[in-house]
PDB file of C-alpha atoms in Angstrom:
ATOM      1  CA  MET A 295      28.077 -17.565 -10.681  1.00  0.00           C
ATOM      2  CA  PRO A 296      30.282 -14.856 -12.230  1.00  0.00           C
ATOM      3  CA  PRO A 297      28.934 -11.294 -11.951  1.00  0.00           C
ATOM      4  CA  TYR A 298      28.297 -11.037 -15.688  1.00  0.00           C
ATOM      5  CA  ALA A 299      26.087 -14.152 -16.021  1.00  0.00           C
ATOM      6  CA  GLY A 300      22.480 -14.934 -15.165  1.00  0.00           C
ATOM      7  CA  ILE A 301      19.570 -12.643 -14.314  1.00  0.00           C
ATOM      8  CA  ALA A 302      20.703  -9.679 -12.217  1.00  0.00           C
ATOM      9  CA  THR A 303      19.128  -9.028  -8.830  1.00  0.00           C
ATOM     10  CA  PHE A 304      20.599  -6.818  -6.133  1.00  0.00           C
ATOM     11  CA  LEU A 305      23.459  -8.761  -4.507  1.00  0.00           C
ATOM     12  CA  ASN A 306      22.134 -11.875  -6.296  1.00  0.00           C
ATOM     13  CA  ALA A 307      19.335 -11.963  -3.709  1.00  0.00           C
ATOM     14  CA  PRO A 308      16.324 -14.170  -4.489  1.00  0.00           C
ATOM     15  CA  HIS A 309      13.555 -12.514  -6.466  1.00  0.00           C
ATOM     16  CA  ARG A 310      10.186 -12.618  -4.733  1.00  0.00           C
ATOM     17  CA  ARG A 311       7.429 -10.288  -3.603  1.00  0.00           C
ATOM     18  CA  ARG A 312       7.261 -10.849   0.161  1.00  0.00           C
ATOM     19  CA  PRO A 313       9.439 -11.929   3.092  1.00  0.00           C
ATOM     20  CA  GLU A 314       9.398 -15.590   3.981  1.00  0.00           C
ATOM     21  CA  GLY A 315       9.599 -15.181   7.748  1.00  0.00           C
ATOM     22  CA  GLY A 316      12.135 -16.292  10.307  1.00  0.00           C
ATOM     23  CA  ARG A 317      14.644 -13.446  10.120  1.00  0.00           C
ATOM     24  CA  PRO A 318      14.193  -9.658   9.911  1.00  0.00           C
ATOM     25  CA  ALA A 319      13.460  -8.834   6.279  1.00  0.00           C
ATOM     26  CA  ALA A 320      15.022  -6.321   3.900  1.00  0.00           C
ATOM     27  CA  ALA A 321      13.541  -5.773   0.449  1.00  0.00           C
ATOM     28  CA  VAL A 322      15.127  -4.081  -2.566  1.00  0.00           C
ATOM     29  CA  LEU A 323      12.718  -2.305  -4.907  1.00  0.00           C
ATOM     30  CA  GLY A 324      13.649  -0.811  -8.282  1.00  0.00           C
ATOM     31  CA  LEU A 325      11.988   2.447  -9.332  1.00  0.00           C
ATOM     32  CA  PRO A 326      12.791   3.172 -13.009  1.00  0.00           C
ATOM     33  CA  PHE A 327      11.182   6.629 -13.008  1.00  0.00           C
ATOM     34  CA  ASP A 328      12.693   9.835 -14.384  1.00  0.00           C
ATOM     35  CA  PHE A 329       9.656  11.894 -15.412  1.00  0.00           C
ATOM     36  CA  GLY A 330      10.506  14.478 -12.734  1.00  0.00           C
ATOM     37  CA  THR A 331      13.989  15.398 -13.903  1.00  0.00           C
ATOM     38  CA  THR A 332      14.815  18.934 -15.036  1.00  0.00           C
ATOM     39  CA  ASN A 333      18.087  18.281 -16.833  1.00  0.00           C
ATOM     40  CA  ARG A 334      19.449  15.034 -18.263  1.00  0.00           C
ATOM     41  CA  PRO A 335      17.060  12.069 -18.562  1.00  0.00           C
ATOM     42  CA  GLY A 336      18.188   8.484 -18.129  1.00  0.00           C
ATOM     43  CA  SER A 337      17.894   7.646 -14.432  1.00  0.00           C
ATOM     44  CA  ARG A 338      15.099   5.250 -15.387  1.00  0.00           C
ATOM     45  CA  PHE A 339      18.001   2.944 -16.258  1.00  0.00           C
ATOM     46  CA  GLY A 340      19.532   3.339 -12.796  1.00  0.00           C
ATOM     47  CA  PRO A 341      17.991   0.297 -11.075  1.00  0.00           C
ATOM     48  CA  GLY A 342      19.256  -2.081 -13.738  1.00  0.00           C
ATOM     49  CA  ALA A 343      22.761  -0.633 -13.680  1.00  0.00           C
ATOM     50  CA  ILE A 344      22.915  -0.671  -9.885  1.00  0.00           C
ATOM     51  CA  ARG A 345      21.744  -4.282  -9.718  1.00  0.00           C
ATOM     52  CA  ALA A 346      24.368  -5.321 -12.258  1.00  0.00           C
ATOM     53  CA  ALA A 347      27.121  -3.461 -10.388  1.00  0.00           C
ATOM     54  CA  SER A 348      26.046  -4.926  -7.036  1.00  0.00           C
ATOM     55  CA  ARG A 349      26.923  -8.443  -8.105  1.00  0.00           C
ATOM     56  CA  THR A 350      30.630  -7.713  -7.648  1.00  0.00           C
ATOM     57  CA  LEU A 351      29.909  -7.178  -3.925  1.00  0.00           C
ATOM     58  CA  THR A 352      28.668 -10.706  -3.286  1.00  0.00           C
ATOM     59  CA  GLY A 353      30.586 -13.551  -1.683  1.00  0.00           C
ATOM     60  CA  ASP A 354      32.596 -11.420   0.757  1.00  0.00           C
ATOM     61  CA  ASP A 355      32.044  -9.473   3.963  1.00  0.00           C
ATOM     62  CA  HIS A 356      32.118  -5.759   4.673  1.00  0.00           C
ATOM     63  CA  PRO A 357      35.774  -4.921   5.473  1.00  0.00           C
ATOM     64  CA  ASP A 358      34.931  -2.961   8.641  1.00  0.00           C
ATOM     65  CA  LEU A 359      31.682  -4.550   9.837  1.00  0.00           C
ATOM     66  CA  GLY A 360      32.814  -8.108   9.190  1.00  0.00           C
ATOM     67  CA  LEU A 361      29.547  -9.447   7.789  1.00  0.00           C
ATOM     68  CA  SER A 362      27.309  -9.465   4.730  1.00  0.00           C
ATOM     69  CA  PRO A 363      23.596  -8.573   4.665  1.00  0.00           C
ATOM     70  CA  GLU A 364      22.272 -12.026   3.846  1.00  0.00           C
ATOM     71  CA  GLU A 365      23.897 -13.519   6.964  1.00  0.00           C
ATOM     72  CA  ARG A 366      21.332 -12.002   9.325  1.00  0.00           C
ATOM     73  CA  LEU A 367      18.611 -10.599   7.075  1.00  0.00           C
ATOM     74  CA  ASP A 368      15.963 -12.198   4.924  1.00  0.00           C
ATOM     75  CA  LEU A 369      17.183 -10.195   1.937  1.00  0.00           C
ATOM     76  CA  TYR A 370      15.227 -10.367  -1.307  1.00  0.00           C
ATOM     77  CA  ASP A 371      14.743  -8.366  -4.495  1.00  0.00           C
ATOM     78  CA  ALA A 372      11.094  -7.404  -5.008  1.00  0.00           C
ATOM     79  CA  GLY A 373      11.602  -6.344  -8.627  1.00  0.00           C
ATOM     80  CA  ASP A 374      10.446  -3.003 -10.005  1.00  0.00           C
ATOM     81  CA  ALA A 375       7.457  -0.769  -9.438  1.00  0.00           C
ATOM     82  CA  ALA A 376       6.491  -0.109 -13.040  1.00  0.00           C
ATOM     83  CA  PRO A 377       5.909   3.571 -13.863  1.00  0.00           C
ATOM     84  CA  ILE A 378       3.012   4.621 -16.055  1.00  0.00           C
ATOM     85  CA  THR A 379       4.441   6.318 -19.125  1.00  0.00           C
ATOM     86  CA  ALA A 380       3.922  10.115 -19.098  1.00  0.00           C
ATOM     87  CA  ASP A 381       1.727   9.877 -15.971  1.00  0.00           C
ATOM     88  CA  ILE A 382       3.616  11.401 -13.044  1.00  0.00           C
ATOM     89  CA  ALA A 383       0.777  11.244 -10.513  1.00  0.00           C
ATOM     90  CA  GLY A 384      -0.157   7.678 -11.457  1.00  0.00           C
ATOM     91  CA  SER A 385       3.473   6.569 -11.329  1.00  0.00           C
ATOM     92  CA  LEU A 386       4.036   8.080  -7.900  1.00  0.00           C
ATOM     93  CA  GLU A 387       0.937   6.351  -6.579  1.00  0.00           C
ATOM     94  CA  ALA A 388       2.192   3.045  -8.010  1.00  0.00           C
ATOM     95  CA  ILE A 389       5.507   3.610  -6.222  1.00  0.00           C
ATOM     96  CA  ARG A 390       3.754   4.397  -2.930  1.00  0.00           C
ATOM     97  CA  ALA A 391       1.597   1.280  -3.214  1.00  0.00           C
ATOM     98  CA  ALA A 392       4.563  -0.969  -4.053  1.00  0.00           C
ATOM     99  CA  ALA A 393       6.570   0.419  -1.146  1.00  0.00           C
ATOM    100  CA  ALA A 394       3.620   0.095   1.221  1.00  0.00           C
ATOM    101  CA  GLU A 395       3.237  -3.561   0.239  1.00  0.00           C
ATOM    102  CA  GLN A 396       6.809  -4.351   1.279  1.00  0.00           C
ATOM    103  CA  ILE A 397       6.766  -2.215   4.412  1.00  0.00           C
ATOM    104  CA  GLY A 398       3.399  -3.605   5.436  1.00  0.00           C
ATOM    105  CA  ALA A 399       4.814  -7.118   5.145  1.00  0.00           C
ATOM    106  CA  GLY A 400       7.473  -6.161   7.692  1.00  0.00           C
ATOM    107  CA  ALA A 401      10.469  -5.469   5.446  1.00  0.00           C
ATOM    108  CA  ARG A 402      12.905  -2.589   5.695  1.00  0.00           C
ATOM    109  CA  LEU A 403      13.023  -1.140   2.193  1.00  0.00           C
ATOM    110  CA  LEU A 404      16.012  -0.131   0.064  1.00  0.00           C
ATOM    111  CA  ALA A 405      14.764   1.597  -3.094  1.00  0.00           C
ATOM    112  CA  LEU A 406      16.872   2.086  -6.229  1.00  0.00           C
ATOM    113  CA  GLY A 407      16.039   5.100  -8.393  1.00  0.00           C
ATOM    114  CA  GLY A 408      15.118   6.719 -10.551  1.00  0.00           C
ATOM    115  CA  ASP A 409      15.100  10.479 -10.061  1.00  0.00           C
ATOM    116  CA  HIS A 410      14.635  12.080  -6.662  1.00  0.00           C
ATOM    117  CA  THR A 411      10.898  12.584  -7.098  1.00  0.00           C
ATOM    118  CA  ILE A 412      10.465   8.973  -5.991  1.00  0.00           C
ATOM    119  CA  THR A 413      11.465   9.804  -2.417  1.00  0.00           C
ATOM    120  CA  LEU A 414       8.126  11.535  -1.773  1.00  0.00           C
ATOM    121  CA  PRO A 415       5.931   8.426  -2.193  1.00  0.00           C
ATOM    122  CA  LEU A 416       8.549   6.339  -0.381  1.00  0.00           C
ATOM    123  CA  LEU A 417       8.334   8.709   2.584  1.00  0.00           C
ATOM    124  CA  GLU A 418       4.533   8.510   2.442  1.00  0.00           C
ATOM    125  CA  ALA A 419       4.661   4.726   2.731  1.00  0.00           C
ATOM    126  CA  THR A 420       7.342   4.756   5.441  1.00  0.00           C
ATOM    127  CA  ALA A 421       5.771   7.497   7.568  1.00  0.00           C
ATOM    128  CA  ALA A 422       2.413   5.707   7.415  1.00  0.00           C
ATOM    129  CA  ARG A 423       4.037   2.929   9.455  1.00  0.00           C
ATOM    130  CA  HIS A 424       6.538   4.798  11.609  1.00  0.00           C
ATOM    131  CA  GLY A 425       5.150   8.331  11.932  1.00  0.00           C
ATOM    132  CA  PRO A 426       7.017  11.541  11.053  1.00  0.00           C
ATOM    133  CA  LEU A 427      10.596  10.655  10.229  1.00  0.00           C
ATOM    134  CA  ALA A 428      14.058  11.991  10.847  1.00  0.00           C
ATOM    135  CA  LEU A 429      15.789  12.409   7.487  1.00  0.00           C
ATOM    136  CA  MET A 430      19.383  12.266   6.318  1.00  0.00           C
ATOM    137  CA  GLN A 431      19.832  13.536   2.780  1.00  0.00           C
ATOM    138  CA  PHE A 432      23.085  13.310   0.839  1.00  0.00           C
ATOM    139  CA  ASP A 433      22.667  15.778  -2.016  1.00  0.00           C
ATOM    140  CA  ALA A 434      24.143  18.625  -4.004  1.00  0.00           C
ATOM    141  CA  HIS A 435      20.740  20.355  -3.934  1.00  0.00           C
ATOM    142  CA  VAL A 436      18.330  21.393  -1.181  1.00  0.00           C
ATOM    143  CA  ASP A 437      15.315  20.018  -3.135  1.00  0.00           C
ATOM    144  CA  THR A 438      12.927  22.482  -1.474  1.00  0.00           C
ATOM    145  CA  TRP A 439      12.006  24.494  -4.546  1.00  0.00           C
ATOM    146  CA  ALA A 440       8.315  25.331  -4.854  1.00  0.00           C
ATOM    147  CA  GLY A 441       7.683  23.952  -8.322  1.00  0.00           C
ATOM    148  CA  THR A 442       4.991  25.505 -10.496  1.00  0.00           C
ATOM    149  CA  PRO A 443       1.179  25.394 -10.402  1.00  0.00           C
ATOM    150  CA  THR A 444       1.162  22.889 -13.265  1.00  0.00           C
ATOM    151  CA  ALA A 445       4.207  20.887 -12.093  1.00  0.00           C
ATOM    152  CA  PRO A 446       4.336  21.130  -8.304  1.00  0.00           C
ATOM    153  CA  ILE A 447       6.077  17.787  -7.715  1.00  0.00           C
ATOM    154  CA  TYR A 448       9.414  17.036  -9.362  1.00  0.00           C
ATOM    155  CA  HIS A 449      12.890  16.043  -8.287  1.00  0.00           C
ATOM    156  CA  GLY A 450      13.638  19.515  -6.918  1.00  0.00           C
ATOM    157  CA  SER A 451      10.507  19.879  -4.754  1.00  0.00           C
ATOM    158  CA  TRP A 452       9.926  16.516  -3.058  1.00  0.00           C
ATOM    159  CA  LEU A 453      11.320  17.645   0.315  1.00  0.00           C
ATOM    160  CA  ARG A 454       9.121  20.744   0.478  1.00  0.00           C
ATOM    161  CA  HIS A 455       6.076  18.548  -0.080  1.00  0.00           C
ATOM    162  CA  ALA A 456       7.283  15.995   2.474  1.00  0.00           C
ATOM    163  CA  ILE A 457       7.616  18.721   5.100  1.00  0.00           C
ATOM    164  CA  GLU A 458       4.271  20.322   4.258  1.00  0.00           C
ATOM    165  CA  ARG A 459       2.570  16.925   4.508  1.00  0.00           C
ATOM    166  CA  GLY A 460       4.156  16.162   7.872  1.00  0.00           C
ATOM    167  CA  LEU A 461       6.081  13.126   6.605  1.00  0.00           C
ATOM    168  CA  VAL A 462       9.417  14.316   7.979  1.00  0.00           C
ATOM    169  CA  ASP A 463      10.363  16.576  10.866  1.00  0.00           C
ATOM    170  CA  PRO A 464      12.410  19.429   9.374  1.00  0.00           C
ATOM    171  CA  ARG A 465      14.212  19.976  12.688  1.00  0.00           C
ATOM    172  CA  ALA A 466      15.322  16.343  12.523  1.00  0.00           C
ATOM    173  CA  THR A 467      16.453  16.702   8.898  1.00  0.00           C
ATOM    174  CA  VAL A 468      20.089  17.057   7.892  1.00  0.00           C
ATOM    175  CA  GLN A 469      21.347  17.662   4.350  1.00  0.00           C
ATOM    176  CA  VAL A 470      24.939  16.603   3.706  1.00  0.00           C
ATOM    177  CA  GLY A 471      27.107  17.604   0.753  1.00  0.00           C
ATOM    178  CA  LEU A 472      25.226  20.682  -0.475  1.00  0.00           C
ATOM    179  CA  HIS A 473      27.088  22.571  -3.180  1.00  0.00           C
ATOM    180  CA  SER A 474      24.658  23.773  -5.873  1.00  0.00           C
ATOM    181  CA  PRO A 475      23.308  27.239  -6.641  1.00  0.00           C
ATOM    182  CA  VAL A 476      19.983  28.034  -4.960  1.00  0.00           C
ATOM    183  CA  ASP A 477      17.812  31.143  -5.172  1.00  0.00           C
ATOM    184  CA  ARG A 478      17.549  33.289  -2.051  1.00  0.00           C
ATOM    185  CA  ALA A 479      13.835  32.655  -1.512  1.00  0.00           C
ATOM    186  CA  THR A 480      14.271  28.880  -1.534  1.00  0.00           C
ATOM    187  CA  ALA A 481      17.325  29.093   0.707  1.00  0.00           C
ATOM    188  CA  ALA A 482      15.409  31.262   3.181  1.00  0.00           C
ATOM    189  CA  TRP A 483      12.397  28.888   3.206  1.00  0.00           C
ATOM    190  CA  THR A 484      14.719  25.958   3.883  1.00  0.00           C
ATOM    191  CA  ARG A 485      16.438  27.704   6.794  1.00  0.00           C
ATOM    192  CA  ASP A 486      13.119  28.842   8.241  1.00  0.00           C
ATOM    193  CA  GLN A 487      11.928  25.229   8.487  1.00  0.00           C
ATOM    194  CA  GLY A 488      14.837  24.412  10.787  1.00  0.00           C
ATOM    195  CA  ILE A 489      16.637  22.077   8.365  1.00  0.00           C
ATOM    196  CA  THR A 490      20.347  21.590   9.076  1.00  0.00           C
ATOM    197  CA  GLY A 491      22.509  21.997   5.966  1.00  0.00           C
ATOM    198  CA  LEU A 492      26.103  20.763   5.850  1.00  0.00           C
ATOM    199  CA  SER A 493      27.903  21.861   2.715  1.00  0.00           C
ATOM    200  CA  ALA A 494      30.417  19.686   0.909  1.00  0.00           C
ATOM    201  CA  GLU A 495      33.052  22.242   1.877  1.00  0.00           C
ATOM    202  CA  SER A 496      32.171  21.936   5.566  1.00  0.00           C
ATOM    203  CA  VAL A 497      32.555  18.154   5.389  1.00  0.00           C
ATOM    204  CA  HIS A 498      35.958  18.564   3.739  1.00  0.00           C
ATOM    205  CA  LEU A 499      37.126  21.078   6.353  1.00  0.00           C
ATOM    206  CA  ASP A 500      35.499  19.674   9.512  1.00  0.00           C
ATOM    207  CA  GLY A 501      36.362  16.034   8.880  1.00  0.00           C
ATOM    208  CA  ILE A 502      34.417  12.823   9.326  1.00  0.00           C
ATOM    209  CA  ASP A 503      34.154  12.583  13.113  1.00  0.00           C
ATOM    210  CA  ARG A 504      32.916  16.157  13.611  1.00  0.00           C
ATOM    211  CA  THR A 505      30.404  15.749  10.784  1.00  0.00           C
ATOM    212  CA  VAL A 506      29.095  12.496  12.282  1.00  0.00           C
ATOM    213  CA  GLU A 507      28.573  14.260  15.622  1.00  0.00           C
ATOM    214  CA  ARG A 508      26.518  16.967  13.939  1.00  0.00           C
ATOM    215  CA  ILE A 509      24.434  14.432  12.016  1.00  0.00           C
ATOM    216  CA  ARG A 510      23.704  12.362  15.144  1.00  0.00           C
ATOM    217  CA  ALA A 511      22.661  15.485  17.032  1.00  0.00           C
ATOM    218  CA  VAL A 512      20.053  16.257  14.367  1.00  0.00           C
ATOM    219  CA  LEU A 513      18.663  12.757  13.803  1.00  0.00           C
ATOM    220  CA  GLY A 514      18.399  11.836  17.467  1.00  0.00           C
ATOM    221  CA  ASP A 515      16.865   8.482  18.342  1.00  0.00           C
ATOM    222  CA  ARG A 516      13.699   8.624  16.261  1.00  0.00           C
ATOM    223  CA  PRO A 517      12.973   6.441  13.184  1.00  0.00           C
ATOM    224  CA  ALA A 518      15.221   7.727  10.403  1.00  0.00           C
ATOM    225  CA  TYR A 519      15.209   7.562   6.626  1.00  0.00           C
ATOM    226  CA  LEU A 520      18.267   7.844   4.363  1.00  0.00           C
ATOM    227  CA  THR A 521      17.994   9.338   0.895  1.00  0.00           C
ATOM    228  CA  PHE A 522      21.223   9.373  -1.081  1.00  0.00           C
ATOM    229  CA  ASP A 523      21.341  11.461  -4.235  1.00  0.00           C
ATOM    230  CA  ILE A 524      24.496  10.501  -6.122  1.00  0.00           C
ATOM    231  CA  ASP A 525      24.967  14.085  -7.330  1.00  0.00           C
ATOM    232  CA  GLY A 526      26.156  14.901  -3.804  1.00  0.00           C
ATOM    233  CA  ILE A 527      29.399  13.291  -4.953  1.00  0.00           C
ATOM    234  CA  ASP A 528      31.700  15.391  -7.123  1.00  0.00           C
ATOM    235  CA  PRO A 529      30.910  14.701 -10.800  1.00  0.00           C
ATOM    236  CA  GLY A 530      34.568  14.053 -11.513  1.00  0.00           C
ATOM    237  CA  LEU A 531      34.134  10.896  -9.412  1.00  0.00           C
ATOM    238  CA  ALA A 532      30.496  10.068 -10.199  1.00  0.00           C
ATOM    239  CA  PRO A 533      29.661  11.509 -13.633  1.00  0.00           C
ATOM    240  CA  GLY A 534      26.516   9.469 -14.286  1.00  0.00           C
ATOM    241  CA  VAL A 535      23.936  11.834 -12.788  1.00  0.00           C
ATOM    242  CA  ALA A 536      21.151  14.017 -14.163  1.00  0.00           C
ATOM    243  CA  CYS A 537      22.280  17.309 -12.612  1.00  0.00           C
ATOM    244  CA  PRO A 538      26.046  17.381 -12.028  1.00  0.00           C
ATOM    245  CA  GLU A 539      27.383  20.148  -9.769  1.00  0.00           C
ATOM    246  CA  ALA A 540      31.109  20.856  -9.375  1.00  0.00           C
ATOM    247  CA  GLY A 541      32.631  20.759  -5.905  1.00  0.00           C
ATOM    248  CA  GLY A 542      31.030  17.750  -4.213  1.00  0.00           C
ATOM    249  CA  LEU A 543      32.024  15.056  -1.742  1.00  0.00           C
ATOM    250  CA  PHE A 544      34.507  12.261  -2.331  1.00  0.00           C
ATOM    251  CA  PRO A 545      32.998   8.750  -2.342  1.00  0.00           C
ATOM    252  CA  TRP A 546      35.177   7.677   0.588  1.00  0.00           C
ATOM    253  CA  GLN A 547      33.765  10.516   2.695  1.00  0.00           C
ATOM    254  CA  ALA A 548      30.165   9.488   2.063  1.00  0.00           C
ATOM    255  CA  LEU A 549      30.913   5.842   2.843  1.00  0.00           C
ATOM    256  CA  ALA A 550      32.909   6.761   5.945  1.00  0.00           C
ATOM    257  CA  LEU A 551      30.030   8.882   7.255  1.00  0.00           C
ATOM    258  CA  LEU A 552      27.492   6.157   6.591  1.00  0.00           C
ATOM    259  CA  ARG A 553      29.590   3.437   8.245  1.00  0.00           C
ATOM    260  CA  ARG A 554      29.736   5.468  11.448  1.00  0.00           C
ATOM    261  CA  LEU A 555      25.962   5.875  11.652  1.00  0.00           C
ATOM    262  CA  GLY A 556      25.013   2.269  12.265  1.00  0.00           C
ATOM    263  CA  ASP A 557      23.436   3.183  15.607  1.00  0.00           C
ATOM    264  CA  VAL A 558      20.812   5.377  13.915  1.00  0.00           C
ATOM    265  CA  GLY A 559      17.300   3.905  13.873  1.00  0.00           C
ATOM    266  CA  TRP A 560      17.141   3.351  10.120  1.00  0.00           C
ATOM    267  CA  VAL A 561      13.715   2.310   8.821  1.00  0.00           C
ATOM    268  CA  GLY A 562      14.192   2.894   5.084  1.00  0.00           C
ATOM    269  CA  ALA A 563      16.564   4.172   2.420  1.00  0.00           C
ATOM    270  CA  ASP A 564      16.855   5.046  -1.228  1.00  0.00           C
ATOM    271  CA  VAL A 565      19.712   5.687  -3.659  1.00  0.00           C
ATOM    272  CA  VAL A 566      18.655   7.985  -6.489  1.00  0.00           C
ATOM    273  CA  GLU A 567      19.714   9.897  -9.606  1.00  0.00           C
ATOM    274  CA  THR A 568      22.115   7.316 -11.034  1.00  0.00           C
ATOM    275  CA  CYS A 569      22.021   8.082 -14.757  1.00  0.00           C
ATOM    276  CA  PRO A 570      23.955   5.349 -16.646  1.00  0.00           C
ATOM    277  CA  PRO A 571      23.946   6.939 -20.135  1.00  0.00           C
ATOM    278  CA  TYR A 572      26.433   9.544 -18.878  1.00  0.00           C
ATOM    279  CA  ASP A 573      28.926   7.093 -17.395  1.00  0.00           C
ATOM    280  CA  GLN A 574      30.359   4.491 -19.742  1.00  0.00           C
ATOM    281  CA  SER A 575      32.741   3.274 -17.020  1.00  0.00           C
ATOM    282  CA  ASP A 576      29.896   2.352 -14.590  1.00  0.00           C
ATOM    283  CA  VAL A 577      31.725   3.898 -11.619  1.00  0.00           C
ATOM    284  CA  THR A 578      28.568   5.788 -10.615  1.00  0.00           C
ATOM    285  CA  ALA A 579      26.517   2.588 -10.540  1.00  0.00           C
ATOM    286  CA  VAL A 580      29.272   0.846  -8.571  1.00  0.00           C
ATOM    287  CA  LEU A 581      29.158   3.634  -5.991  1.00  0.00           C
ATOM    288  CA  ALA A 582      25.356   3.511  -5.805  1.00  0.00           C
ATOM    289  CA  ALA A 583      25.462  -0.254  -5.282  1.00  0.00           C
ATOM    290  CA  THR A 584      28.125   0.108  -2.603  1.00  0.00           C
ATOM    291  CA  ILE A 585      26.044   2.676  -0.741  1.00  0.00           C
ATOM    292  CA  GLY A 586      23.003   0.385  -0.777  1.00  0.00           C
ATOM    293  CA  TRP A 587      25.123  -2.593   0.285  1.00  0.00           C
ATOM    294  CA  THR A 588      26.693  -0.604   3.113  1.00  0.00           C
ATOM    295  CA  TRP A 589      23.277   0.456   4.424  1.00  0.00           C
ATOM    296  CA  LEU A 590      22.100  -3.154   4.390  1.00  0.00           C
ATOM    297  CA  CYS A 591      25.271  -4.172   6.241  1.00  0.00           C
ATOM    298  CA  LEU A 592      24.407  -1.602   8.930  1.00  0.00           C
ATOM    299  CA  LEU A 593      20.978  -3.203   9.330  1.00  0.00           C
ATOM    300  CA  ALA A 594      22.555  -6.648   9.532  1.00  0.00           C
ATOM    301  CA  ALA A 595      25.096  -5.502  12.120  1.00  0.00           C
ATOM    302  CA  ARG A 596      22.269  -4.365  14.419  1.00  0.00           C
ATOM    303  CA  THR A 597      20.480  -7.712  14.055  1.00  0.00           C
ATOM    304  CA  PRO A 598      21.637 -10.440  16.455  1.00  0.00           C
ATOM    305  CA  ALA A 599      22.503 -13.718  14.771  1.00  0.00           C
ATOM    306  CA  ASN A 600      19.556 -16.129  14.442  1.00  0.00           C
ATOM    307  CA  LYS A 601      17.093 -13.509  15.681  1.00  0.00           C
ATOM    308  CA  PRO A 602      13.532 -14.294  14.574  1.00  0.00           C
ATOM    309  CA  ALA A 603      11.495 -11.683  12.707  1.00  0.00           C
TER     310      ALA A 603
END
């Protein structure tokens, strides 16, 4: 089927709610939620755009890993967790419950956002199964702002809440691609938690291999979660985001880093902040789809052929 025909699922995977058994399962879940954004709305349309873009990645193998996800994984698209209009708390609980359903059924979950607020309930569901997580965050922003008494949870505060709730270990957390302004109090709080921050400039100057060494040293061998905010990429190369910040990573750098981290104990991932209304060329959605596909290829590469679930 050509990539512009039929009903779009991620990588043309079958649409169902649960794994069917036999092989290790990977589920894709759409999260069309952008009630937590502080700048440009529109990332609610991200899952649809990413699914559509992903269909150009089907039928061939990863050029370096030499396989495709569906070869060794029971890969399926679980549809969307429907947000509740204007209800942030209710929507986040719906996201947590939908993620917990897939994780509880034994699937590794790839979530498609949506704004970055969605990572908090995803971490709740993942940590409930695996315990406190190591975290790798591609992002322009630290996302450890305090919020306000009336709006404590939004796309700039999810990591602070995750740390305070014990969902992630801050000393096993690495942020890659930072390049946004941040107030001194928030920067100090972030450092005091023991989070490792690697700026976009440091990645440019240190190179891929040195950066991979630093990331591995932080994540260690514990269960790890990947959250990839597309605004970590320079907006000249990925303009379709809610909060663009000049001076980010190149797409090839992000993909090169990810490809070299296949030995990390990944238990879940999300790709967030794709905002299609600001990118008529769809290059941002193509990048988001490629990141998700690459992560699934890493899972497949660690799965022996014909291994039962």
